């Protein structure tokens, strides 16, 4: 039985499957498209909200160093993703990479994890986008009824019509084609980056060096918690992290990691890239580098404009400009935040459908979902299904308590990909690699340790919910995926032809 659970799908077979006409995605994306996708999904609520929150509560002006640390953790993972995405240019990202190295069951687990990560992330971002749009509408005197704003009205019914509508519109865009998605994303990302640059350049004229003192505030001990909301490492070791000081910088880094989530989604579009061997590393590493630079610049400016102890935790950038007597910037920033979340939602939904499509093509999910549209050459069936489901979820649920599942799912994927790089280097040293992760196995090992450390800083209840989701995944795999696996069926057929049981039998 162990052979069936850890049977692998070799790289050549993964690439060959992408050439089947009814399962082939259209190759339209360039390195610029990939970089734009990466920037589009990374820059979201993190840069507009988290900067003020962690500066005020964890690190003070040294929050800029926290962004650097979080960026380094992501860069280590990005190097591993770049090697895999250029070597195995197949939709599915970490799921596909795991199938080629660790085996079918680990691949299923990571695929199931990514389904949760992207779907939940899409719904959460759609709800956040709805909040910004309602705020802008309120400013001009237009007010949505409570029942259509996600809050319960007089009838006891509440549905966030804006969040659901956004998901459905983006679903239609993804069905029509990746190139249209790329063009829409380029336009929106251009607007979003322009707003961020306005914040950086405009705010630079109002920086007061006195606000940077002390750059690293004196450490303050945080009382240890006893409930499931406490970080797992705290419950295990009985250790209470501190705010401010050097340890506060690391605590803040585990929080601002949320702001970097998304660059890995670029890897899910490898199969739709014209020259993935060259362009995937450029897209992944380029988008991460750009966003890290913008994050650090914004954090320096906002903590220079206003003392960290006075920063707003809800809208730090907008409120910082209000505090210095320039409220006009606040409306521009709110508009940029709303625009920015549109691309985040689009690209999270894109990543979700590509992972689902890849798992379906391998038979681990119903093959019905692995047929591409005859005209648009997009995976329209899983796109429509998931779009409708996520729209309903976003309409009825705020999901605020579940948002951290997105983080733990991403970090789990980072760990699997880093381990996979080491394994594939040993098992397939002959495999052509357009990009090679430097200093293997050191870089992947450091990536695993860094990702695991950030996971341990997440609340224990997040680990519990994550375990429940994985348990459901195990049930689905053994009920359906294991017996319908294409790899398993091919092994059983080959075994029977050779007069042997085959690797696919229990």
Coordinates of C-alpha atoms in Angstrom, one line a residue:
X1 CA 0.0 0.0 0.0
X2 CA 2.9 2.4 0.8
X3 CA 4.0 2.2 -2.9
X4 CA 0.6 3.4 -4.0
X5 CA 0.5 6.3 -1.6
X6 CA 4.0 7.6 -2.6
X7 CA 4.0 6.8 -6.3
X8 CA 5.4 9.7 -8.3
X9 CA 4.5 11.2 -11.6
X10 CA 7.8 11.9 -13.4
X11 CA 8.6 15.3 -14.9
X12 CA 8.4 14.0 -18.5
X13 CA 4.9 12.6 -18.0
X14 CA 3.7 15.9 -16.3
X15 CA 5.0 17.9 -19.3
X16 CA 3.5 15.4 -21.8
X17 CA 0.1 15.7 -20.2
X18 CA 0.0 19.4 -21.0
X19 CA 0.2 18.6 -24.7
X20 CA -3.1 16.7 -24.9
X21 CA -5.4 18.9 -27.0
X22 CA -8.4 18.7 -24.7
X23 CA -6.3 19.5 -21.6
X24 CA -3.9 22.0 -23.1
X25 CA -3.9 25.6 -21.8
X26 CA -3.1 28.5 -24.2
X27 CA 0.4 29.9 -23.9
X28 CA 0.1 33.7 -23.9
X29 CA 2.1 35.1 -20.9
X30 CA 5.4 36.8 -21.0
X31 CA 7.9 37.7 -18.2
X32 CA 6.3 41.1 -17.9
X33 CA 2.8 39.5 -17.5
X34 CA 4.2 37.2 -14.8
X35 CA 5.9 40.1 -12.9
X36 CA 2.7 42.1 -13.1
X37 CA 0.7 39.2 -11.8
X38 CA 3.1 38.8 -8.9
X39 CA 3.1 42.5 -8.0
X40 CA -0.7 42.6 -8.4
X41 CA -1.4 39.8 -5.9
X42 CA 1.3 40.8 -3.4
X43 CA 0.5 44.4 -3.0
X44 CA -2.9 44.4 -1.2
X45 CA -4.2 45.2 2.3
X46 CA -0.7 44.5 3.7
X47 CA 0.9 47.7 2.5
X48 CA -2.2 49.8 3.3
X49 CA -3.0 48.3 6.8
X50 CA -0.3 46.1 8.3
X51 CA 2.4 48.8 8.2
X52 CA 0.7 50.9 10.9
X53 CA -0.5 47.9 13.0
X54 CA 2.9 46.3 13.4
X55 CA 4.8 49.6 13.8
X56 CA 2.4 50.6 16.6
X57 CA 2.1 47.3 18.4
X58 CA 5.3 45.3 17.7
X59 CA 8.4 47.0 16.2
X60 CA 8.1 50.8 16.1
X61 CA 10.1 52.5 13.3
X62 CA 12.1 49.2 13.0
X63 CA 9.1 47.8 11.1
X64 CA 11.1 48.4 8.0
X65 CA 13.6 45.7 9.2
X66 CA 10.6 43.4 9.8
X67 CA 9.6 43.8 6.1
X68 CA 13.2 43.0 5.1
X69 CA 13.2 39.8 7.2
X70 CA 9.9 38.7 5.8
X71 CA 11.1 39.4 2.3
X72 CA 14.2 37.3 2.9
X73 CA 12.1 34.3 4.1
X74 CA 10.0 34.7 0.9
X75 CA 13.1 35.1 -1.2
X76 CA 14.5 31.8 0.0
X77 CA 11.2 30.1 -1.0
X78 CA 11.2 32.0 -4.3
X79 CA 14.5 30.6 -5.3
X80 CA 13.1 27.1 -4.8
X81 CA 9.9 27.9 -6.7
X82 CA 11.9 29.4 -9.5
X83 CA 13.9 26.2 -10.1
X84 CA 10.8 24.1 -10.0
X85 CA 8.6 26.3 -12.2
X86 CA 11.3 26.6 -14.9
X87 CA 12.1 22.8 -14.7
X88 CA 8.5 21.6 -14.5
X89 CA 6.4 24.2 -16.4
X90 CA 3.0 22.7 -15.5
X91 CA -0.1 24.2 -13.9
X92 CA -0.5 23.3 -10.2
X93 CA 2.5 25.0 -8.6
X94 CA 3.5 23.2 -5.3
X95 CA 1.1 20.4 -6.0
X96 CA 2.8 19.4 -9.3
X97 CA 6.2 19.8 -7.8
X98 CA 5.3 17.5 -4.9
X99 CA 3.9 14.9 -7.3
X100 CA 7.2 14.7 -9.1
X101 CA 9.3 14.3 -5.9
X102 CA 7.5 13.3 -2.8
X103 CA 4.7 11.2 -4.2
X104 CA 0.9 11.1 -4.8
X105 CA -0.4 11.4 -1.2
X106 CA 1.9 14.3 -0.3
X107 CA 1.0 16.0 -3.6
X108 CA -2.7 15.5 -2.8
X109 CA -2.2 17.0 0.7
X110 CA -0.5 20.1 -0.7
X111 CA -3.0 20.5 -3.5
X112 CA -5.9 20.2 -1.0
X113 CA -4.0 22.8 1.2
X114 CA -3.7 25.2 -1.8
X115 CA -7.4 24.8 -2.6
X116 CA -8.2 26.1 0.9
X117 CA -5.5 28.8 0.8
X118 CA -6.6 30.3 -2.5
X119 CA -10.3 30.0 -2.1
X120 CA -10.3 31.4 1.4
X121 CA -7.9 34.1 0.4
X122 CA -10.2 35.1 -2.6
X123 CA -13.3 35.3 -0.3
X124 CA -11.5 37.3 2.4
X125 CA -10.0 39.8 -0.1
X126 CA -13.4 40.2 -1.8
X127 CA -15.0 41.1 1.5
X128 CA -12.2 43.6 2.2
X129 CA -12.6 45.2 -1.2
X130 CA -16.3 45.5 -0.5
X131 CA -15.6 47.4 2.7
X132 CA -13.4 49.9 0.8
X133 CA -16.0 50.4 -1.9
X134 CA -18.8 51.0 0.6
X135 CA -16.5 53.6 2.3
X136 CA -16.0 55.4 -0.9
X137 CA -19.7 55.3 -1.7
X138 CA -20.5 56.6 1.8
X139 CA -18.2 59.6 1.1
X140 CA -20.4 60.6 -1.8
X141 CA -23.7 60.0 0.0
X142 CA -24.6 56.6 -1.5
X143 CA -25.5 54.0 1.2
X144 CA -26.2 50.4 0.5
X145 CA -28.9 48.7 2.6
X146 CA -27.5 46.8 5.5
X147 CA -29.0 43.6 4.2
X148 CA -26.8 44.0 1.0
X149 CA -23.6 45.0 2.9
X150 CA -22.9 41.7 4.7
X151 CA -24.7 42.9 7.8
X152 CA -28.0 41.6 9.0
X153 CA -30.9 43.9 8.1
X154 CA -34.3 44.2 9.7
X155 CA -35.3 40.9 8.1
X156 CA -32.4 39.1 9.7
X157 CA -30.8 38.5 6.3
X158 CA -27.4 39.8 5.3
X159 CA -25.5 39.3 2.0
X160 CA -22.5 41.2 0.8
X161 CA -23.6 41.9 -2.7
X162 CA -20.5 43.8 -3.7
X163 CA -18.1 41.0 -2.6
X164 CA -20.1 38.4 -4.5
X165 CA -20.4 40.5 -7.6
X166 CA -16.7 41.1 -7.7
X167 CA -15.9 37.4 -7.6
X168 CA -18.4 36.7 -10.4
X169 CA -17.1 39.4 -12.7
X170 CA -13.5 38.2 -12.2
X171 CA -14.7 34.7 -12.9
X172 CA -16.0 35.8 -16.2
X173 CA -12.7 37.5 -17.0
X174 CA -10.7 34.4 -16.3
X175 CA -13.1 32.2 -18.4
X176 CA -12.6 34.6 -21.4
X177 CA -8.8 34.2 -21.4
X178 CA -5.5 34.7 -19.6
X179 CA -4.4 37.4 -22.0
X180 CA -7.5 39.5 -21.1
X181 CA -6.8 38.8 -17.4
X182 CA -3.2 39.9 -17.9
X183 CA -4.3 43.2 -19.6
X184 CA -6.8 44.0 -16.9
X185 CA -4.2 43.2 -14.3
X186 CA -1.6 45.4 -16.0
X187 CA -4.0 48.4 -16.0
X188 CA -5.0 47.9 -12.4
X189 CA -1.5 47.2 -11.1
X190 CA -0.3 50.4 -12.8
X191 CA -2.9 52.4 -10.9
X192 CA -2.1 50.7 -7.7
X193 CA 1.7 51.2 -7.9
X194 CA 1.1 54.8 -8.9
X195 CA -0.8 55.3 -5.7
X196 CA 1.9 53.6 -3.6
X197 CA 4.5 55.9 -5.3
X198 CA 2.4 58.9 -4.5
X199 CA 2.5 57.8 -0.8
X200 CA 6.2 57.3 -0.9
X201 CA 7.2 60.5 -2.8
X202 CA 4.5 62.7 -1.3
X203 CA 5.0 61.5 2.2
X204 CA 8.8 61.9 1.9
X205 CA 8.3 65.7 2.1
X206 CA 6.6 65.4 5.5
X207 CA 9.1 63.1 7.2
X208 CA 10.2 64.3 10.6
X209 CA 13.4 62.6 11.7
X210 CA 12.4 63.0 15.4
X211 CA 9.7 60.4 14.7
X212 CA 12.4 57.8 14.1
X213 CA 13.7 58.0 17.7
X214 CA 14.0 55.5 19.2
X215 CA 14.3 53.5 16.0
X216 CA 14.2 50.3 18.0
X217 CA 12.0 51.0 21.1
X218 CA 12.8 49.3 24.4
X219 CA 11.5 45.7 24.7
X220 CA 8.2 45.1 26.5
X221 CA 7.3 41.6 27.7
X222 CA 4.0 40.2 26.5
X223 CA 2.2 38.1 29.1
X224 CA 2.0 34.4 28.2
X225 CA -1.4 33.3 27.0
X226 CA -3.2 30.1 28.0
X227 CA -5.8 29.8 25.2
X228 CA -5.8 28.6 21.6
X229 CA -5.4 32.2 20.4
X230 CA -1.8 32.2 21.7
X231 CA 1.0 31.4 19.3
X232 CA 1.7 27.6 19.2
X233 CA 5.4 28.2 20.1
X234 CA 4.2 30.0 23.2
X235 CA 2.0 27.1 24.3
X236 CA 4.7 24.5 23.6
X237 CA 7.6 26.2 25.2
X238 CA 5.9 28.5 27.7
X239 CA 7.8 31.4 26.2
X240 CA 6.2 34.8 25.9
X241 CA 7.4 36.9 22.9
X242 CA 8.1 40.5 23.5
X243 CA 7.0 43.6 21.7
X244 CA 9.6 46.1 20.5
X245 CA 13.3 45.5 21.0
X246 CA 15.1 43.0 18.7
X247 CA 12.6 40.2 19.4
X248 CA 9.8 42.6 18.5
X249 CA 11.3 43.0 15.0
X250 CA 11.0 39.2 14.6
X251 CA 7.5 39.1 16.0
X252 CA 6.5 41.8 13.5
X253 CA 8.1 39.9 10.7
X254 CA 5.8 36.9 11.4
X255 CA 2.8 39.3 11.1
X256 CA 3.9 41.3 8.0
X257 CA 4.5 38.0 6.2
X258 CA 0.8 38.2 5.3
X259 CA 1.8 41.2 3.1
X260 CA 4.0 39.0 0.9
X261 CA 1.6 36.1 0.3
X262 CA 1.0 35.6 -3.4
X263 CA 4.3 35.5 -5.3
X264 CA 4.0 31.7 -5.3
X265 CA 0.8 32.0 -7.4
X266 CA 2.9 33.1 -10.3
X267 CA 4.1 29.4 -10.5
X268 CA 0.6 28.2 -11.2
X269 CA 0.7 30.0 -14.6
X270 CA 3.8 28.2 -15.8
X271 CA 1.8 26.1 -18.3
X272 CA 0.4 29.3 -19.9
X273 CA 3.8 31.0 -20.3
X274 CA 5.4 31.2 -23.7
X275 CA 9.0 30.6 -22.4
X276 CA 8.6 29.3 -18.8
X277 CA 12.3 28.2 -18.5
X278 CA 13.4 31.8 -18.9
X279 CA 10.4 33.9 -17.8
X280 CA 9.2 32.0 -14.6
X281 CA 12.3 32.9 -12.5
X282 CA 12.1 36.5 -13.8
X283 CA 8.5 36.8 -12.9
X284 CA 8.7 35.2 -9.4
X285 CA 11.9 36.9 -8.2
X286 CA 11.2 40.2 -10.0
X287 CA 7.8 40.7 -8.4
X288 CA 9.1 39.8 -5.0
X289 CA 12.0 42.2 -5.3
X290 CA 9.8 45.1 -6.4
X291 CA 7.2 44.6 -3.7
X292 CA 9.9 44.3 -0.9
X293 CA 11.4 47.6 -2.0
X294 CA 8.0 49.3 -2.0
X295 CA 7.1 47.9 1.4
X296 CA 10.3 49.0 3.0
X297 CA 9.9 52.5 1.5
X298 CA 6.3 52.9 2.6
X299 CA 7.2 51.7 6.2
X300 CA 10.0 54.3 6.4
X301 CA 7.8 57.1 5.2
X302 CA 4.8 56.4 7.3
X303 CA 6.8 56.0 10.5
X304 CA 8.6 59.2 9.6
X305 CA 5.4 61.2 9.0
X306 CA 3.8 60.2 12.3
X307 CA 5.2 58.8 15.6
X308 CA 4.7 55.1 15.7
X309 CA 2.7 55.3 18.9
X310 CA 0.1 57.6 17.2
X311 CA -0.4 55.5 14.0
X312 CA -3.8 54.2 13.1
X313 CA -4.2 50.4 13.0
X314 CA -7.1 50.6 10.5
X315 CA -5.9 53.0 7.9
X316 CA -2.4 54.1 8.8
X317 CA -1.4 55.7 5.5
X318 CA -4.5 57.7 5.0
X319 CA -4.7 58.8 8.6
X320 CA -1.1 59.8 8.7
X321 CA -1.7 62.3 5.9
X322 CA -4.8 63.5 7.7
X323 CA -2.7 64.0 10.9
X324 CA -0.4 66.4 9.0
X325 CA -3.2 68.4 7.4
X326 CA -3.4 66.8 4.0
X327 CA -6.7 64.8 3.9
X328 CA -6.9 64.9 0.2
X329 CA -4.3 62.1 0.1
X330 CA -6.7 59.9 2.1
X331 CA -9.2 59.6 -0.7
X332 CA -6.5 58.7 -3.2
X333 CA -5.1 56.0 -0.9
X334 CA -8.5 54.5 -0.3
X335 CA -9.1 54.4 -4.0
X336 CA -5.8 52.8 -4.5
X337 CA -6.5 50.2 -1.8
X338 CA -9.8 49.3 -3.5
X339 CA -8.2 49.0 -6.9
X340 CA -5.4 47.0 -5.5
X341 CA -7.6 44.4 -3.9
X342 CA -9.3 43.8 -7.3
X343 CA -6.1 42.3 -8.7
X344 CA -5.4 40.4 -5.5
X345 CA -8.8 38.7 -5.8
X346 CA -8.3 38.0 -9.5
X347 CA -5.0 36.3 -9.1
X348 CA -6.0 34.3 -6.1
X349 CA -8.9 33.0 -8.0
X350 CA -6.7 32.2 -11.0
X351 CA -4.3 30.2 -8.8
X352 CA -7.2 28.3 -7.2
X353 CA -8.6 27.2 -10.6
X354 CA -5.2 26.1 -11.9
X355 CA -4.4 23.9 -9.0
X356 CA -7.9 22.4 -9.2
X357 CA -7.4 21.9 -12.9
X358 CA -4.1 20.1 -12.5
X359 CA -5.5 17.8 -9.8
X360 CA -8.5 17.0 -12.0
X361 CA -6.2 16.2 -15.0
X362 CA -4.3 13.7 -12.8
X363 CA -7.6 12.0 -11.9
X364 CA -7.5 12.9 -8.2
X365 CA -10.5 15.0 -8.7
X366 CA -13.3 14.3 -11.4
X367 CA -11.8 14.5 -14.9
X368 CA -14.9 16.5 -16.0
X369 CA -13.1 19.6 -14.6
X370 CA -9.9 19.1 -16.7
X371 CA -11.5 20.0 -20.1
X372 CA -10.5 23.4 -21.5
X373 CA -12.9 25.7 -23.3
X374 CA -12.8 24.9 -27.1
X375 CA -12.4 28.6 -28.0
X376 CA -10.7 30.4 -25.0
X377 CA -8.5 27.4 -24.0
X378 CA -9.1 28.1 -20.4
X379 CA -10.2 25.7 -17.6
X380 CA -13.8 27.1 -17.7
X381 CA -15.5 24.4 -15.7
X382 CA -13.5 24.6 -12.5
X383 CA -13.3 28.4 -12.9
X384 CA -17.1 28.8 -13.0
X385 CA -17.7 26.2 -10.2
X386 CA -15.2 27.7 -7.8
X387 CA -16.2 31.3 -8.8
X388 CA -19.8 30.7 -7.8
X389 CA -18.9 28.8 -4.6
X390 CA -16.5 31.5 -3.5
X391 CA -19.0 34.3 -4.4
X392 CA -21.6 32.7 -2.1
X393 CA -19.1 32.2 0.7
X394 CA -17.9 35.8 0.3
X395 CA -21.4 37.1 0.3
X396 CA -22.5 35.4 3.5
X397 CA -19.3 35.2 5.6
X398 CA -16.7 37.7 6.8
X399 CA -14.2 34.9 7.4
X400 CA -12.0 37.2 9.5
X401 CA -11.2 34.4 12.0
X402 CA -10.2 32.1 9.3
X403 CA -7.9 34.5 7.4
X404 CA -4.7 33.1 9.1
X405 CA -5.4 29.7 7.4
X406 CA -4.2 31.4 4.2
X407 CA -0.8 32.1 5.9
X408 CA -0.3 28.6 7.4
X409 CA -1.2 27.1 4.0
X410 CA 1.3 29.2 2.2
X411 CA 4.1 28.4 4.6
X412 CA 3.3 24.7 4.4
X413 CA 3.6 24.9 0.6
X414 CA 7.0 26.7 1.0
X415 CA 8.3 23.8 3.1
X416 CA 7.2 21.2 0.7
X417 CA 8.7 22.9 -2.3
X418 CA 12.0 23.4 -0.6
X419 CA 12.2 19.8 0.4
X420 CA 11.2 18.8 -3.2
X421 CA 14.2 20.8 -4.6
X422 CA 16.6 18.7 -2.5
X423 CA 14.9 15.4 -3.5
X424 CA 14.8 16.2 -7.2
X425 CA 18.5 17.2 -7.2
X426 CA 19.3 13.7 -5.8
X427 CA 16.9 11.6 -7.8
X428 CA 17.2 13.5 -11.2
X429 CA 20.6 15.2 -11.3
X430 CA 20.4 14.8 -15.2
X431 CA 17.2 16.9 -15.5
X432 CA 17.8 20.1 -17.5
X433 CA 17.4 23.1 -15.2
X434 CA 17.1 26.6 -16.8
X435 CA 17.4 28.1 -13.3
X436 CA 19.2 26.4 -10.3
X437 CA 18.6 27.3 -6.7
X438 CA 22.0 28.4 -5.4
X439 CA 23.8 26.6 -2.5
X440 CA 21.6 23.5 -2.4
X441 CA 20.9 22.0 0.1
X442 CA 21.7 25.0 2.3
X443 CA 19.2 27.4 0.9
X444 CA 16.3 25.0 0.9
X445 CA 17.1 23.9 4.5
X446 CA 17.2 27.5 5.7
X447 CA 13.9 28.1 3.8
X448 CA 12.3 25.2 5.6
X449 CA 13.5 26.4 9.0
X450 CA 12.4 30.0 8.4
X451 CA 9.0 29.0 7.2
X452 CA 8.5 26.5 10.1
X453 CA 9.4 29.3 12.6
X454 CA 6.8 31.6 11.2
X455 CA 4.2 28.8 11.3
X456 CA 5.0 28.2 15.0
X457 CA 4.2 31.9 15.6
X458 CA 0.7 31.4 14.3
X459 CA -2.2 30.8 16.8
X460 CA -2.8 27.3 18.0
X461 CA -6.5 27.5 16.8
X462 CA -5.1 28.1 13.3
X463 CA -3.2 24.9 13.5
X464 CA -6.3 23.1 14.8
X465 CA -8.5 24.3 11.9
X466 CA -5.7 23.4 9.4
X467 CA -5.5 19.9 10.8
X468 CA -9.3 19.5 10.4
X469 CA -9.1 20.6 6.8
X470 CA -6.3 18.1 6.1
X471 CA -8.3 15.4 7.8
X472 CA -11.2 16.1 5.4
X473 CA -8.7 15.9 2.5
X474 CA -7.4 12.5 3.6
X475 CA -11.0 11.2 3.6
X476 CA -11.7 12.6 0.0
X477 CA -8.4 11.1 -1.3
X478 CA -9.1 7.6 0.0
X479 CA -12.7 7.7 -1.0
X480 CA -12.1 9.0 -4.6
X481 CA -8.6 10.2 -5.6
X482 CA -6.6 7.0 -4.8
X483 CA -8.7 4.8 -7.0
X484 CA -9.2 7.3 -9.9
X485 CA -5.5 8.4 -10.1
X486 CA -4.3 8.3 -13.7
X487 CA -0.8 7.3 -12.5
X488 CA -2.3 4.4 -10.6
X489 CA -4.5 3.3 -13.5
X490 CA -1.5 3.4 -15.8
X491 CA 0.6 1.3 -13.4
X492 CA -2.2 -1.2 -12.9
X493 CA -2.5 -1.5 -16.7
X494 CA 1.2 -2.0 -17.2
X495 CA 1.3 -4.5 -14.4
X496 CA -1.5 -6.6 -15.9
X497 CA 0.2 -6.5 -19.3
X498 CA 3.4 -7.8 -17.7
X499 CA 1.5 -10.5 -15.7
X500 CA 2.2 -8.7 -12.4
X501 CA 0.0 -7.0 -9.9
X502 CA 1.5 -3.5 -10.7
X503 CA 2.4 -0.7 -8.4
X504 CA -1.1 0.6 -8.4
X505 CA -2.6 -2.3 -6.4
X506 CA -2.9 -2.0 -2.6

